[in-house]
CSV table of N, CA and C in Angstrom, one decimal:
chain,number,residue,atom,x,y,z
A,1,MET,N,-1.0,-9.5,-21.7
A,1,MET,CA,-1.8,-10.7,-21.6
A,1,MET,C,-3.1,-10.6,-22.5
A,2,LEU,N,-2.9,-10.9,-23.7
A,2,LEU,CA,-4.0,-10.9,-24.6
A,2,LEU,C,-4.5,-12.3,-24.9
A,3,LEU,N,-5.7,-12.6,-24.5
A,3,LEU,CA,-6.2,-14.0,-24.7
A,3,LEU,C,-7.2,-14.0,-25.9
A,4,SER,N,-7.3,-15.2,-26.5
A,4,SER,CA,-8.3,-15.3,-27.6
A,4,SER,C,-9.7,-15.4,-27.0
A,5,ALA,N,-10.6,-15.2,-27.8
A,5,ALA,CA,-12.0,-15.3,-27.4
A,5,ALA,C,-12.3,-16.7,-26.9
A,6,LYS,N,-11.7,-17.7,-27.6
A,6,LYS,CA,-11.9,-19.1,-27.2
A,6,LYS,C,-11.3,-19.4,-25.8
A,7,ALA,N,-10.2,-18.8,-25.5
A,7,ALA,CA,-9.6,-19.0,-24.2
A,7,ALA,C,-10.4,-18.3,-23.1
A,8,LEU,N,-11.1,-17.2,-23.4
A,8,LEU,CA,-11.9,-16.5,-22.4
A,8,LEU,C,-13.2,-17.2,-22.1
A,9,GLN,N,-13.5,-18.2,-22.9
A,9,GLN,CA,-14.7,-19.0,-22.6
A,9,GLN,C,-14.6,-19.8,-21.4
A,10,ASP,N,-13.4,-20.1,-21.0
A,10,ASP,CA,-13.1,-20.8,-19.7
A,10,ASP,C,-13.2,-19.8,-18.6
A,11,THR,N,-14.1,-20.1,-17.7
A,11,THR,CA,-14.4,-19.2,-16.6
A,11,THR,C,-13.2,-18.8,-15.8
A,12,GLY,N,-12.3,-19.7,-15.5
A,12,GLY,CA,-11.1,-19.4,-14.7
A,12,GLY,C,-10.2,-18.4,-15.5
A,13,ALA,N,-10.0,-18.6,-16.8
A,13,ALA,CA,-9.2,-17.7,-17.6
A,13,ALA,C,-9.8,-16.3,-17.6
A,14,LEU,N,-11.1,-16.2,-17.7
A,14,LEU,CA,-11.8,-14.9,-17.8
A,14,LEU,C,-11.7,-14.2,-16.4
A,15,LEU,N,-11.8,-14.9,-15.3
A,15,LEU,CA,-11.6,-14.3,-14.0
A,15,LEU,C,-10.2,-13.8,-13.8
A,16,LYS,N,-9.2,-14.6,-14.2
A,16,LYS,CA,-7.8,-14.1,-14.1
A,16,LYS,C,-7.6,-12.9,-15.0
A,17,TYR,N,-8.1,-12.9,-16.2
A,17,TYR,CA,-7.9,-11.8,-17.1
A,17,TYR,C,-8.6,-10.5,-16.5
A,18,THR,N,-9.8,-10.7,-15.9
A,18,THR,CA,-10.5,-9.5,-15.3
A,18,THR,C,-9.6,-8.9,-14.2
A,19,ALA,N,-9.1,-9.8,-13.3
A,19,ALA,CA,-8.4,-9.3,-12.1
A,19,ALA,C,-7.1,-8.6,-12.6
A,20,THR,N,-6.4,-9.2,-13.6
A,20,THR,CA,-5.2,-8.6,-14.2
A,20,THR,C,-5.5,-7.2,-14.8
A,21,MET,N,-6.6,-7.1,-15.6
A,21,MET,CA,-6.9,-5.8,-16.2
A,21,MET,C,-7.3,-4.8,-15.3
A,22,VAL,N,-8.1,-5.1,-14.2
A,22,VAL,CA,-8.5,-4.2,-13.2
A,22,VAL,C,-7.2,-3.6,-12.5
A,23,ALA,N,-6.3,-4.5,-12.2
A,23,ALA,CA,-5.0,-4.1,-11.5
A,23,ALA,C,-4.2,-3.1,-12.4
A,24,LYS,N,-4.2,-3.4,-13.7
A,24,LYS,CA,-3.5,-2.6,-14.7
A,24,LYS,C,-4.2,-1.2,-14.8
A,25,GLN,N,-5.5,-1.2,-14.7
A,25,GLN,CA,-6.2,0.1,-14.8
A,25,GLN,C,-5.9,0.9,-13.6
A,26,MET,N,-5.7,0.3,-12.4
A,26,MET,CA,-5.4,1.0,-11.2
A,26,MET,C,-4.0,1.5,-11.1
A,27,VAL,N,-3.0,0.7,-11.5
A,27,VAL,CA,-1.6,1.0,-11.4
A,27,VAL,C,-1.0,1.5,-12.6
A,28,GLY,N,-1.3,1.0,-13.8
A,28,GLY,CA,-0.7,1.4,-15.0
A,28,GLY,C,-0.6,0.2,-16.0
A,29,PRO,N,-0.7,0.5,-17.3
A,29,PRO,CA,-0.8,-0.6,-18.2
A,29,PRO,C,0.5,-1.5,-18.3
A,30,THR,N,1.6,-1.0,-17.8
A,30,THR,CA,2.9,-1.7,-17.9
A,30,THR,C,3.1,-2.7,-16.7
A,31,LEU,N,2.1,-2.7,-15.8
A,31,LEU,CA,2.3,-3.6,-14.6
A,31,LEU,C,2.4,-5.0,-15.1
A,32,ASN,N,3.5,-5.7,-14.6
A,32,ASN,CA,3.7,-7.1,-14.9
A,32,ASN,C,3.1,-7.9,-13.9
A,33,VAL,N,2.1,-8.7,-14.2
A,33,VAL,CA,1.3,-9.5,-13.3
A,33,VAL,C,1.7,-11.0,-13.6
A,34,GLN,N,2.2,-11.7,-12.6
A,34,GLN,CA,2.6,-13.1,-12.7
A,34,GLN,C,1.7,-14.0,-11.8
A,35,ASP,N,1.5,-15.2,-12.2
A,35,ASP,CA,0.8,-16.2,-11.3
A,35,ASP,C,1.7,-16.5,-10.1
A,36,ALA,N,1.0,-16.7,-8.9
A,36,ALA,CA,1.7,-17.1,-7.7
A,36,ALA,C,2.3,-18.5,-8.0
A,37,VAL,N,3.4,-18.8,-7.3
A,37,VAL,CA,4.2,-20.0,-7.5
A,37,VAL,C,4.3,-20.8,-6.2
A,38,ALA,N,4.0,-22.1,-6.2
A,38,ALA,CA,4.2,-22.9,-5.0
A,38,ALA,C,5.6,-22.8,-4.4
A,39,GLY,N,5.7,-22.8,-3.1
A,39,GLY,CA,7.0,-22.7,-2.4
A,39,GLY,C,7.5,-21.3,-2.2
A,40,LYS,N,6.8,-20.3,-2.7
A,40,LYS,CA,7.2,-18.9,-2.5
A,40,LYS,C,6.3,-18.2,-1.5
A,41,SER,N,6.9,-17.0,-1.1
A,41,SER,CA,6.2,-16.1,-0.2
A,41,SER,C,6.2,-14.8,-0.8
A,42,TYR,N,5.1,-14.1,-0.7
A,42,TYR,CA,4.9,-12.8,-1.3
A,42,TYR,C,4.5,-11.7,-0.3
A,43,GLU,N,5.2,-10.6,-0.2
A,43,GLU,CA,4.9,-9.5,0.7
A,43,GLU,C,4.6,-8.3,0.0
A,44,GLY,N,3.4,-7.6,0.3
A,44,GLY,CA,3.1,-6.4,-0.3
A,44,GLY,C,1.6,-6.1,-0.2
A,45,PRO,N,1.2,-4.9,-0.6
A,45,PRO,CA,-0.2,-4.5,-0.5
A,45,PRO,C,-1.1,-5.2,-1.6
A,46,THR,N,-2.3,-5.5,-1.3
A,46,THR,CA,-3.2,-6.0,-2.2
A,46,THR,C,-3.7,-4.8,-3.1
A,47,ILE,N,-3.6,-5.0,-4.4
A,47,ILE,CA,-4.1,-3.9,-5.3
A,47,ILE,C,-5.6,-4.0,-5.5
A,48,VAL,N,-6.1,-5.3,-5.7
A,48,VAL,CA,-7.5,-5.5,-6.0
A,48,VAL,C,-7.9,-6.9,-5.7
A,49,CYS,N,-9.1,-7.1,-5.3
A,49,CYS,CA,-9.7,-8.4,-5.1
A,49,CYS,C,-11.0,-8.4,-6.0
A,50,THR,N,-11.0,-9.4,-6.9
A,50,THR,CA,-12.1,-9.5,-7.8
A,50,THR,C,-12.7,-10.9,-7.5
A,51,HIS,N,-13.8,-11.3,-8.2
A,51,HIS,CA,-14.4,-12.6,-8.0
A,51,HIS,C,-13.4,-13.7,-8.3
A,52,GLY,N,-12.9,-14.4,-7.3
A,52,GLY,CA,-12.0,-15.5,-7.6
A,52,GLY,C,-10.5,-15.2,-7.5
A,53,PHE,N,-10.1,-14.0,-7.6
A,53,PHE,CA,-8.6,-13.7,-7.7
A,53,PHE,C,-8.3,-12.4,-7.0
A,54,ALA,N,-7.1,-12.3,-6.4
A,54,ALA,CA,-6.5,-11.1,-5.8
A,54,ALA,C,-5.2,-10.8,-6.5
A,55,VAL,N,-4.9,-9.5,-6.7
A,55,VAL,CA,-3.6,-9.1,-7.3
A,55,VAL,C,-2.9,-8.3,-6.2
A,56,GLN,N,-1.7,-8.7,-5.9
A,56,GLN,CA,-0.9,-8.2,-4.9
A,56,GLN,C,0.4,-7.5,-5.5
A,57,ARG,N,0.7,-6.3,-5.0
A,57,ARG,CA,1.8,-5.6,-5.5
A,57,ARG,C,3.1,-6.2,-4.8
A,58,VAL,N,4.0,-6.6,-5.6
A,58,VAL,CA,5.3,-7.2,-5.0
A,58,VAL,C,6.4,-6.6,-5.8
A,59,GLY,N,7.2,-5.7,-5.1
A,59,GLY,CA,8.2,-5.0,-5.8
A,59,GLY,C,7.7,-4.1,-6.9
A,60,ARG,N,8.2,-4.2,-8.1
A,60,ARG,CA,7.8,-3.4,-9.2
A,60,ARG,C,6.6,-4.1,-10.0
A,61,GLY,N,6.4,-5.3,-9.7
A,61,GLY,CA,5.4,-6.1,-10.4
A,61,GLY,C,4.3,-6.5,-9.5
A,62,ALA,N,3.6,-7.5,-9.9
A,62,ALA,CA,2.4,-8.0,-9.1
A,62,ALA,C,2.2,-9.5,-9.2
A,63,VAL,N,1.5,-10.0,-8.3
A,63,VAL,CA,1.3,-11.5,-8.2
A,63,VAL,C,-0.2,-11.7,-8.2
A,64,LEU,N,-0.7,-12.7,-9.0
A,64,LEU,CA,-2.1,-13.0,-9.0
A,64,LEU,C,-2.3,-14.3,-8.2
A,65,HIS,N,-3.2,-14.1,-7.2
A,65,HIS,CA,-3.5,-15.2,-6.3
A,65,HIS,C,-4.9,-15.7,-6.5
A,66,ASP,N,-5.1,-17.1,-6.5
A,66,ASP,CA,-6.4,-17.7,-6.6
A,66,ASP,C,-7.0,-17.7,-5.2
A,67,LEU,N,-8.1,-17.0,-5.0
A,67,LEU,CA,-8.6,-16.9,-3.7
A,67,LEU,C,-9.1,-18.2,-3.1
A,68,GLY,N,-9.3,-19.2,-3.9
A,68,GLY,CA,-9.6,-20.5,-3.4
A,68,GLY,C,-8.5,-21.2,-2.7
A,69,MET,N,-7.3,-20.7,-2.9
A,69,MET,CA,-6.1,-21.3,-2.3
A,69,MET,C,-5.7,-20.6,-1.0
A,70,LEU,N,-6.4,-19.5,-0.6
A,70,LEU,CA,-6.1,-18.7,0.5
A,70,LEU,C,-7.1,-19.0,1.7
A,71,ASP,N,-6.7,-18.8,2.9
A,71,ASP,CA,-7.5,-19.0,4.1
A,71,ASP,C,-8.5,-17.9,4.2
A,72,GLN,N,-8.1,-16.7,3.8
A,72,GLN,CA,-9.0,-15.5,3.9
A,72,GLN,C,-8.8,-14.6,2.7
A,73,VAL,N,-9.7,-13.8,2.4
A,73,VAL,CA,-9.6,-12.8,1.3
A,73,VAL,C,-8.8,-11.6,1.9
A,74,PRO,N,-7.7,-11.2,1.2
A,74,PRO,CA,-6.9,-10.1,1.6
A,74,PRO,C,-7.6,-8.8,1.5
A,75,THR,N,-7.4,-7.9,2.4
A,75,THR,CA,-8.0,-6.6,2.4
A,75,THR,C,-7.3,-5.7,1.4
A,76,PRO,N,-8.0,-5.0,0.4
A,76,PRO,CA,-7.3,-4.2,-0.5
A,76,PRO,C,-6.5,-3.0,0.2
A,77,ALA,N,-5.4,-2.7,-0.3
A,77,ALA,CA,-4.5,-1.6,0.1
A,77,ALA,C,-3.8,-1.9,1.4
A,78,VAL,N,-3.9,-3.1,2.0
A,78,VAL,CA,-3.2,-3.5,3.2
A,78,VAL,C,-2.1,-4.5,2.8
A,79,SER,N,-0.9,-4.2,3.4
A,79,SER,CA,0.2,-5.1,3.1
A,79,SER,C,0.0,-6.4,3.9
A,80,VAL,N,0.2,-7.5,3.1
A,80,VAL,CA,0.1,-8.9,3.7
A,80,VAL,C,1.2,-9.7,3.2
A,81,ASN,N,1.4,-10.8,3.9
A,81,ASN,CA,2.4,-11.8,3.5
A,81,ASN,C,1.6,-13.1,3.1
A,82,ILE,N,1.7,-13.5,1.9
A,82,ILE,CA,1.0,-14.7,1.4
A,82,ILE,C,2.0,-15.7,1.0
A,83,ALA,N,2.0,-16.9,1.7
A,83,ALA,CA,3.0,-17.9,1.5
A,83,ALA,C,2.3,-19.2,1.0
A,84,TYR,N,3.0,-19.9,0.1
A,84,TYR,CA,2.5,-21.2,-0.4
A,84,TYR,C,3.5,-22.3,0.0
A,85,PRO,N,2.9,-23.4,0.4
A,85,PRO,CA,3.8,-24.5,0.8
A,85,PRO,C,4.5,-25.2,-0.4
């Protein structure tokens, strides 16, 4: 996930990039982080919560959650189920 300097000027893109990079530093550089998708449910431990986003380990990959879409901030290292309508 390499973004241009122009793309990182957008605050949301910068926050997503930061959460993704922190998760990759913690788990490994090959960690595949995908955005959460409406209509899906995700089960697994939270890798990291940064300002605005959480990264959750799901299977061999990870899912990026916008904290503004959640009722509460997930606790790092605790397995949770996050579902989207």
